[in-house]
Short mmCIF file of C-alpha atoms in Angstrom, two decimals:
data_model
loop_
_atom_site.label_atom_id
_atom_site.label_comp_id
_atom_site.label_asym_id
_atom_site.label_seq_id
_atom_site.Cartn_x
_atom_site.Cartn_y
_atom_site.Cartn_z
CA UNK A 1 -26.85 -43.35 -34.91
CA UNK A 2 -30.07 -43.37 -36.94
CA UNK A 3 -30.99 -42.69 -40.51
CA UNK A 4 -33.11 -39.73 -41.41
CA UNK A 5 -36.14 -39.56 -41.63
CA UNK A 6 -37.09 -42.98 -40.20
CA UNK A 7 -35.90 -42.05 -36.71
CA UNK A 8 -35.70 -38.45 -35.66
CA UNK A 9 -36.40 -36.18 -32.72
CA UNK A 10 -39.08 -33.63 -33.46
CA UNK A 11 -38.57 -30.13 -32.15
CA UNK A 12 -42.29 -29.34 -31.94
CA UNK A 13 -43.62 -32.46 -30.18
CA UNK A 14 -44.13 -33.14 -26.46
CA UNK A 15 -42.41 -36.26 -25.09
CA UNK A 16 -43.98 -38.73 -22.71
CA UNK A 17 -42.17 -38.67 -19.32
CA UNK A 18 -42.02 -42.49 -19.40
CA UNK A 19 -40.20 -42.55 -22.73
CA UNK A 20 -36.91 -44.46 -22.59
CA UNK A 21 -33.92 -42.57 -23.94
CA UNK A 22 -30.37 -43.38 -24.92
CA UNK A 23 -29.12 -41.64 -21.80
CA UNK A 24 -31.06 -43.99 -19.50
CA UNK A 25 -29.68 -47.11 -21.20
CA UNK A 26 -26.04 -46.02 -21.20
CA UNK A 27 -25.86 -44.11 -17.91
CA UNK A 28 -27.46 -46.20 -15.15
CA UNK A 29 -27.66 -44.89 -11.60
CA UNK A 30 -24.58 -46.04 -9.76
CA UNK A 31 -25.01 -47.01 -6.10
CA UNK A 32 -23.44 -44.69 -3.54
CA UNK A 33 -21.05 -46.58 -1.32
CA UNK A 34 -20.75 -46.20 2.44
CA UNK A 35 -19.03 -43.09 3.76
CA UNK A 36 -15.43 -43.58 4.71
CA UNK A 37 -14.91 -43.56 8.46
CA UNK A 38 -11.49 -42.85 9.86
CA UNK A 39 -10.25 -45.45 12.25
CA UNK A 40 -9.15 -44.20 15.64
CA UNK A 41 -5.51 -44.87 16.38
CA UNK A 42 -4.82 -47.16 19.34
CA UNK A 43 -4.11 -45.43 22.64
CA UNK A 44 -0.45 -45.14 23.47
CA UNK A 45 1.16 -45.20 26.88
CA UNK A 46 2.10 -41.54 26.57
CA UNK A 47 -1.55 -40.51 26.17
CA UNK A 48 -2.60 -41.84 29.58
CA UNK A 49 -3.94 -39.43 32.20
CA UNK A 50 -1.45 -37.94 34.63
CA UNK A 51 -2.32 -39.14 38.15
CA UNK A 52 0.35 -37.41 40.24
CA UNK A 53 0.28 -34.25 42.37
CA UNK A 54 1.43 -31.05 40.68
CA UNK A 55 2.21 -27.55 41.81
CA UNK A 56 -0.99 -26.34 40.19
CA UNK A 57 -3.13 -28.61 42.40
CA UNK A 58 -1.41 -27.47 45.61
CA UNK A 59 -0.92 -23.73 44.99
CA UNK A 60 -3.71 -22.72 42.63
CA UNK A 61 -6.83 -23.93 44.35
CA UNK A 62 -10.34 -23.20 43.18
CA UNK A 63 -11.51 -19.78 44.33
CA UNK A 64 -15.08 -18.79 44.99
CA UNK A 65 -16.31 -16.03 42.74
CA UNK A 66 -18.15 -13.38 44.82
CA UNK A 67 -21.62 -12.36 43.76
CA UNK A 68 -22.27 -9.01 42.15
CA UNK A 69 -23.63 -6.10 44.19
CA UNK A 70 -27.24 -5.19 43.76
CA UNK A 71 -27.96 -1.81 42.31
CA UNK A 72 -28.73 0.67 45.12
CA UNK A 73 -32.07 2.39 45.08
CA UNK A 74 -34.19 -0.61 44.19
CA UNK A 75 -35.67 -0.97 47.69
CA UNK A 76 -33.04 -3.40 49.04
CA UNK A 77 -31.38 -2.80 52.40
CA UNK A 78 -27.67 -2.39 53.00
CA UNK A 79 -27.43 -5.93 54.35
CA UNK A 80 -29.16 -7.24 51.25
CA UNK A 81 -26.62 -5.52 48.99
CA UNK A 82 -23.70 -7.30 50.62
CA UNK A 83 -22.13 -10.10 48.54
CA UNK A 84 -22.85 -13.71 49.37
CA UNK A 85 -20.34 -15.49 51.58
CA UNK A 86 -19.30 -12.43 53.60
CA UNK A 87 -19.19 -12.25 57.40
CA UNK A 88 -21.14 -8.99 57.77
CA UNK A 89 -24.21 -9.27 60.00
CA UNK A 90 -26.49 -6.21 60.25
CA UNK A 91 -23.82 -3.77 59.04
CA UNK A 92 -24.06 -0.26 60.45
CA UNK A 93 -21.71 2.66 59.95
CA UNK A 94 -21.24 6.07 61.48
CA UNK A 95 -22.42 7.65 58.25
CA UNK A 96 -25.57 5.56 58.27
CA UNK A 97 -26.38 6.46 61.89
CA UNK A 98 -25.78 10.21 61.60
CA UNK A 99 -27.06 10.78 58.07
CA UNK A 100 -30.20 12.89 57.88
CA UNK A 101 -32.15 12.84 54.66
CA UNK A 102 -33.09 16.44 53.98
CA UNK A 103 -35.99 17.22 51.66
CA UNK A 104 -35.13 18.73 48.33
CA UNK A 105 -36.39 22.28 47.92
CA UNK A 106 -38.00 23.64 44.76
CA UNK A 107 -35.75 24.83 42.00
CA UNK A 108 -36.18 28.43 40.90
CA UNK A 109 -35.63 29.62 37.38
CA UNK A 110 -32.71 31.96 36.96
CA UNK A 111 -33.81 35.50 36.22
CA UNK A 112 -31.65 38.04 34.46
CA UNK A 113 -31.03 41.31 36.32
CA UNK A 114 -33.08 44.29 35.08
CA UNK A 115 -31.41 46.59 32.59
CA UNK A 116 -30.33 50.06 33.64
CA UNK A 117 -32.90 52.78 32.74
CA UNK A 118 -35.18 50.21 31.20
CA UNK A 119 -38.11 52.60 31.53
CA UNK A 120 -36.41 55.45 29.62
CA UNK A 121 -37.60 56.17 26.07
CA UNK A 122 -35.17 55.59 23.24
CA UNK A 123 -34.26 58.70 21.31
CA UNK A 124 -34.49 58.01 17.57
CA UNK A 125 -32.05 60.74 16.53
CA UNK A 126 -29.06 58.61 15.48
CA UNK A 127 -26.18 59.02 13.10
CA UNK A 128 -27.79 56.54 10.72
CA UNK A 129 -30.91 58.68 10.40
CA UNK A 130 -28.95 61.89 9.75
CA UNK A 131 -26.11 60.65 7.51
CA UNK A 132 -27.42 57.55 5.75
CA UNK A 133 -30.57 58.61 4.05
CA UNK A 134 -32.61 56.23 2.02
CA UNK A 135 -32.00 57.05 -1.60
CA UNK A 136 -34.46 55.95 -4.26
CA UNK A 137 -33.44 53.11 -6.54
CA UNK A 138 -32.69 54.38 -10.06
CA UNK A 139 -32.81 52.15 -13.10
CA UNK A 140 -29.33 51.51 -14.38
CA UNK A 141 -28.54 52.65 -17.91
CA UNK A 142 -26.22 51.05 -20.41
CA UNK A 143 -22.76 52.57 -20.69
CA UNK A 144 -22.24 54.77 -23.73
CA UNK A 145 -18.84 56.04 -24.85
CA UNK A 146 -18.50 59.83 -25.16
CA UNK A 147 -19.16 61.39 -28.53
CA UNK A 148 -15.97 62.15 -30.48
CA UNK A 149 -17.50 63.61 -33.63
CA UNK A 150 -18.29 66.97 -32.10
CA UNK A 151 -15.90 69.82 -32.98
CA UNK A 152 -13.96 70.86 -29.89
CA UNK A 153 -11.65 73.34 -31.62
CA UNK A 154 -8.15 73.24 -33.11
CA UNK A 155 -5.66 70.77 -31.64
CA UNK A 156 -2.89 72.39 -29.64
CA UNK A 157 0.39 70.62 -30.41
CA UNK A 158 2.22 72.14 -27.48
CA UNK A 159 2.35 69.10 -25.24
CA UNK A 160 4.77 67.95 -22.62
CA UNK A 161 6.20 65.41 -25.02
CA UNK A 162 6.96 68.02 -27.68
CA UNK A 163 8.55 70.37 -25.17
CA UNK A 164 10.61 67.95 -23.06
CA UNK A 165 11.43 65.21 -25.59
CA UNK A 166 12.76 67.05 -28.63
CA UNK A 167 14.26 65.29 -31.62
CA UNK A 168 17.90 64.79 -30.72
CA UNK A 169 18.82 62.99 -33.92
CA UNK A 170 19.64 66.31 -35.59
CA UNK A 171 22.31 67.09 -32.99
CA UNK A 172 24.22 63.80 -33.45
CA UNK A 173 27.52 63.87 -35.34
CA UNK A 174 27.84 62.01 -38.57
CA UNK A 175 29.59 58.65 -38.27
CA UNK A 176 32.89 58.60 -40.11
CA UNK A 177 34.67 55.37 -40.98
CA UNK A 178 38.11 55.33 -39.33
CA UNK A 179 41.10 55.21 -41.59
CA UNK A 180 43.77 52.56 -41.11
CA UNK A 181 47.17 53.97 -40.16
CA UNK A 182 49.83 52.59 -42.54
CA UNK A 183 52.89 50.94 -41.01
CA UNK A 184 56.00 53.05 -40.91
CA UNK A 185 58.19 50.20 -42.11
CA UNK A 186 57.52 46.89 -43.81
CA UNK A 187 60.87 45.36 -42.88
CA UNK A 188 61.40 42.64 -40.27
CA UNK A 189 61.58 43.39 -36.58
CA UNK A 190 65.09 43.40 -35.19
CA UNK A 191 64.47 44.23 -31.54
CA UNK A 192 64.26 42.02 -28.42
CA UNK A 193 60.80 41.22 -27.01
CA UNK A 194 59.64 39.75 -23.72
CA UNK A 195 58.46 36.59 -25.48
CA UNK A 196 61.87 36.02 -26.94
CA UNK A 197 63.59 36.32 -23.56
CA UNK A 198 61.09 34.53 -21.28
CA UNK A 199 59.34 32.07 -23.59
CA UNK A 200 62.16 30.95 -25.75
CA UNK A 201 62.85 27.45 -27.02
CA UNK A 202 64.18 25.13 -24.32
CA UNK A 203 66.13 21.94 -24.85
CA UNK A 204 64.22 18.67 -24.37
CA UNK A 205 65.31 16.49 -21.49
CA UNK A 206 66.69 13.10 -22.42
CA UNK A 207 64.83 9.86 -21.77
CA UNK A 208 65.65 7.90 -18.64
CA UNK A 209 67.64 4.78 -19.35
CA UNK A 210 65.95 1.69 -17.80
CA UNK A 211 67.98 0.07 -15.07
CA UNK A 212 68.48 -3.65 -15.50
CA UNK A 213 69.04 -5.77 -12.41
CA UNK A 214 70.64 -9.13 -12.29
CA UNK A 215 68.13 -11.95 -12.87
CA UNK A 216 68.03 -14.67 -10.24
CA UNK A 217 67.07 -17.27 -12.85
CA UNK A 218 70.29 -16.93 -14.67
CA UNK A 219 69.78 -16.42 -18.34
CA UNK A 220 66.62 -14.61 -19.45
CA UNK A 221 63.72 -16.97 -20.24
CA UNK A 222 64.96 -19.92 -18.19
CA UNK A 223 62.30 -22.23 -16.67
CA UNK A 224 61.99 -22.61 -12.91
CA UNK A 225 62.63 -26.18 -11.89
CA UNK A 226 62.22 -26.03 -8.10
CA UNK A 227 59.22 -26.50 -5.77
CA UNK A 228 57.20 -23.53 -4.49
CA UNK A 229 54.62 -23.01 -1.77
CA UNK A 230 51.92 -22.45 -4.40
CA UNK A 231 52.59 -25.84 -5.96
CA UNK A 232 52.49 -27.60 -2.61
CA UNK A 233 49.39 -25.90 -1.15
CA UNK A 234 47.20 -25.17 -4.19
CA UNK A 235 47.18 -28.28 -6.27
CA UNK A 236 44.32 -29.31 -8.53
CA UNK A 237 42.05 -31.39 -6.34
CA UNK A 238 39.94 -34.03 -8.09
CA UNK A 239 36.21 -33.32 -8.22
CA UNK A 240 34.18 -35.83 -6.22
CA UNK A 241 30.52 -36.73 -6.36
CA UNK A 242 28.11 -33.98 -5.21
CA UNK A 243 27.01 -34.32 -1.61
CA UNK A 244 23.28 -34.94 -1.26
CA UNK A 245 21.45 -32.64 1.13
CA UNK A 246 20.23 -34.41 4.26
CA UNK A 247 17.22 -33.26 6.27
CA UNK A 248 17.99 -31.94 9.72
CA UNK A 249 15.10 -33.72 11.45
CA UNK A 250 16.76 -37.11 11.21
CA UNK A 251 19.24 -39.17 9.23
CA UNK A 252 18.07 -41.06 6.19
CA UNK A 253 18.84 -44.73 6.55
CA UNK A 254 19.36 -47.16 3.77
CA UNK A 255 16.86 -49.69 5.09
CA UNK A 256 13.16 -49.24 4.38
CA UNK A 257 10.87 -48.27 7.24
CA UNK A 258 8.73 -51.26 8.24
CA UNK A 259 6.98 -49.95 11.36
CA UNK A 260 3.54 -48.45 11.90
CA UNK A 261 2.99 -44.74 11.28
CA UNK A 262 0.14 -42.29 11.62
CA UNK A 263 -0.07 -42.05 7.86
CA UNK A 264 -0.74 -45.78 7.54
CA UNK A 265 -3.47 -45.72 10.18
CA UNK A 266 -5.24 -42.46 9.36
CA UNK A 267 -4.75 -41.90 5.64
CA UNK A 268 -6.06 -45.05 4.01
CA UNK A 269 -6.33 -44.98 0.25
CA UNK A 270 -10.08 -45.24 -0.39
CA UNK A 271 -11.34 -47.17 -3.35
CA UNK A 272 -12.93 -44.81 -5.84
CA UNK A 273 -16.04 -45.99 -7.71
CA UNK A 274 -15.59 -46.65 -11.42
CA UNK A 275 -16.16 -43.63 -13.59
CA UNK A 276 -19.17 -43.41 -15.85
CA UNK A 277 -18.56 -43.86 -19.57
CA UNK A 278 -18.39 -40.68 -21.56
CA UNK A 279 -20.15 -40.26 -24.88
CA UNK A 280 -17.53 -39.09 -27.33
CA UNK A 281 -20.04 -38.47 -30.10
CA UNK A 282 -20.66 -34.74 -30.65
CA UNK A 283 -24.01 -33.13 -30.13
CA UNK A 284 -26.37 -32.90 -33.13
CA UNK A 285 -25.92 -29.60 -34.90
CA UNK A 286 -27.57 -30.24 -38.27
CA UNK A 287 -31.28 -29.33 -38.32
CA UNK A 288 -33.29 -31.11 -41.01
CA UNK A 289 -36.70 -29.53 -41.16
CA UNK A 290 -38.29 -29.98 -37.73
CA UNK A 291 -35.71 -32.42 -36.29
CA UNK A 292 -31.97 -32.62 -35.55
CA UNK A 293 -29.57 -35.09 -37.20
CA UNK A 294 -26.14 -36.28 -36.09
#
């Protein structure tokens, strides 16, 4: 740490590339060690080459792959197109002996048959000429509603509605509120009704008396003193220690493994180089004029 302004780093100056800095003094270039090379495990007896006869050596022998046929038409003969390793010598066939190469004749363009009465003149008197005449195009005019202000005479009120649908409200009778008919007698009813005979009060049935059976324990509330199957079979078993899960690939022994393993030979713990020291001081953030201060 320096004191301002005796030692400062100017923001507007160009530094010499040979200038020594604090980074060069504190962070020297560490040498790069040799690359770790994995040691090859020693050869075991089981990795030796198999030197016995097998079914593959006796049954599946090496087959010769036949050569591909040459493309016909490239000037090669029939014997030259035969694959290598065959027993054909000067092959000849009945087709080859009797085949005659005929010359190809010229190809003629297909001509359409002449139309019937192609020389006759077409009569231009058609239905289109007589019925569908060419009418001149007329400029379209904007639609205008008909004039309603002109006097067309007195309005005749004799319409179908006035004749067929007359006012029928005049022919309806006047609604009269009905009068309540007074009862002939205000005394109680003394006759017999259907409700009184069919739906009369019925006596309630009595409650069923609970049947009490003789208790096999003697007096009520006595404690059972004998032994039962539940007590003999379902007793409270003491809880033991939890059983530790064991891997299925092999039992776990109590003794430590002292032999050689692939992990010990292949995966050697390499020595890592010491880490570079880290500057815990924060970066300068205070700008004093044209330089930065810590």
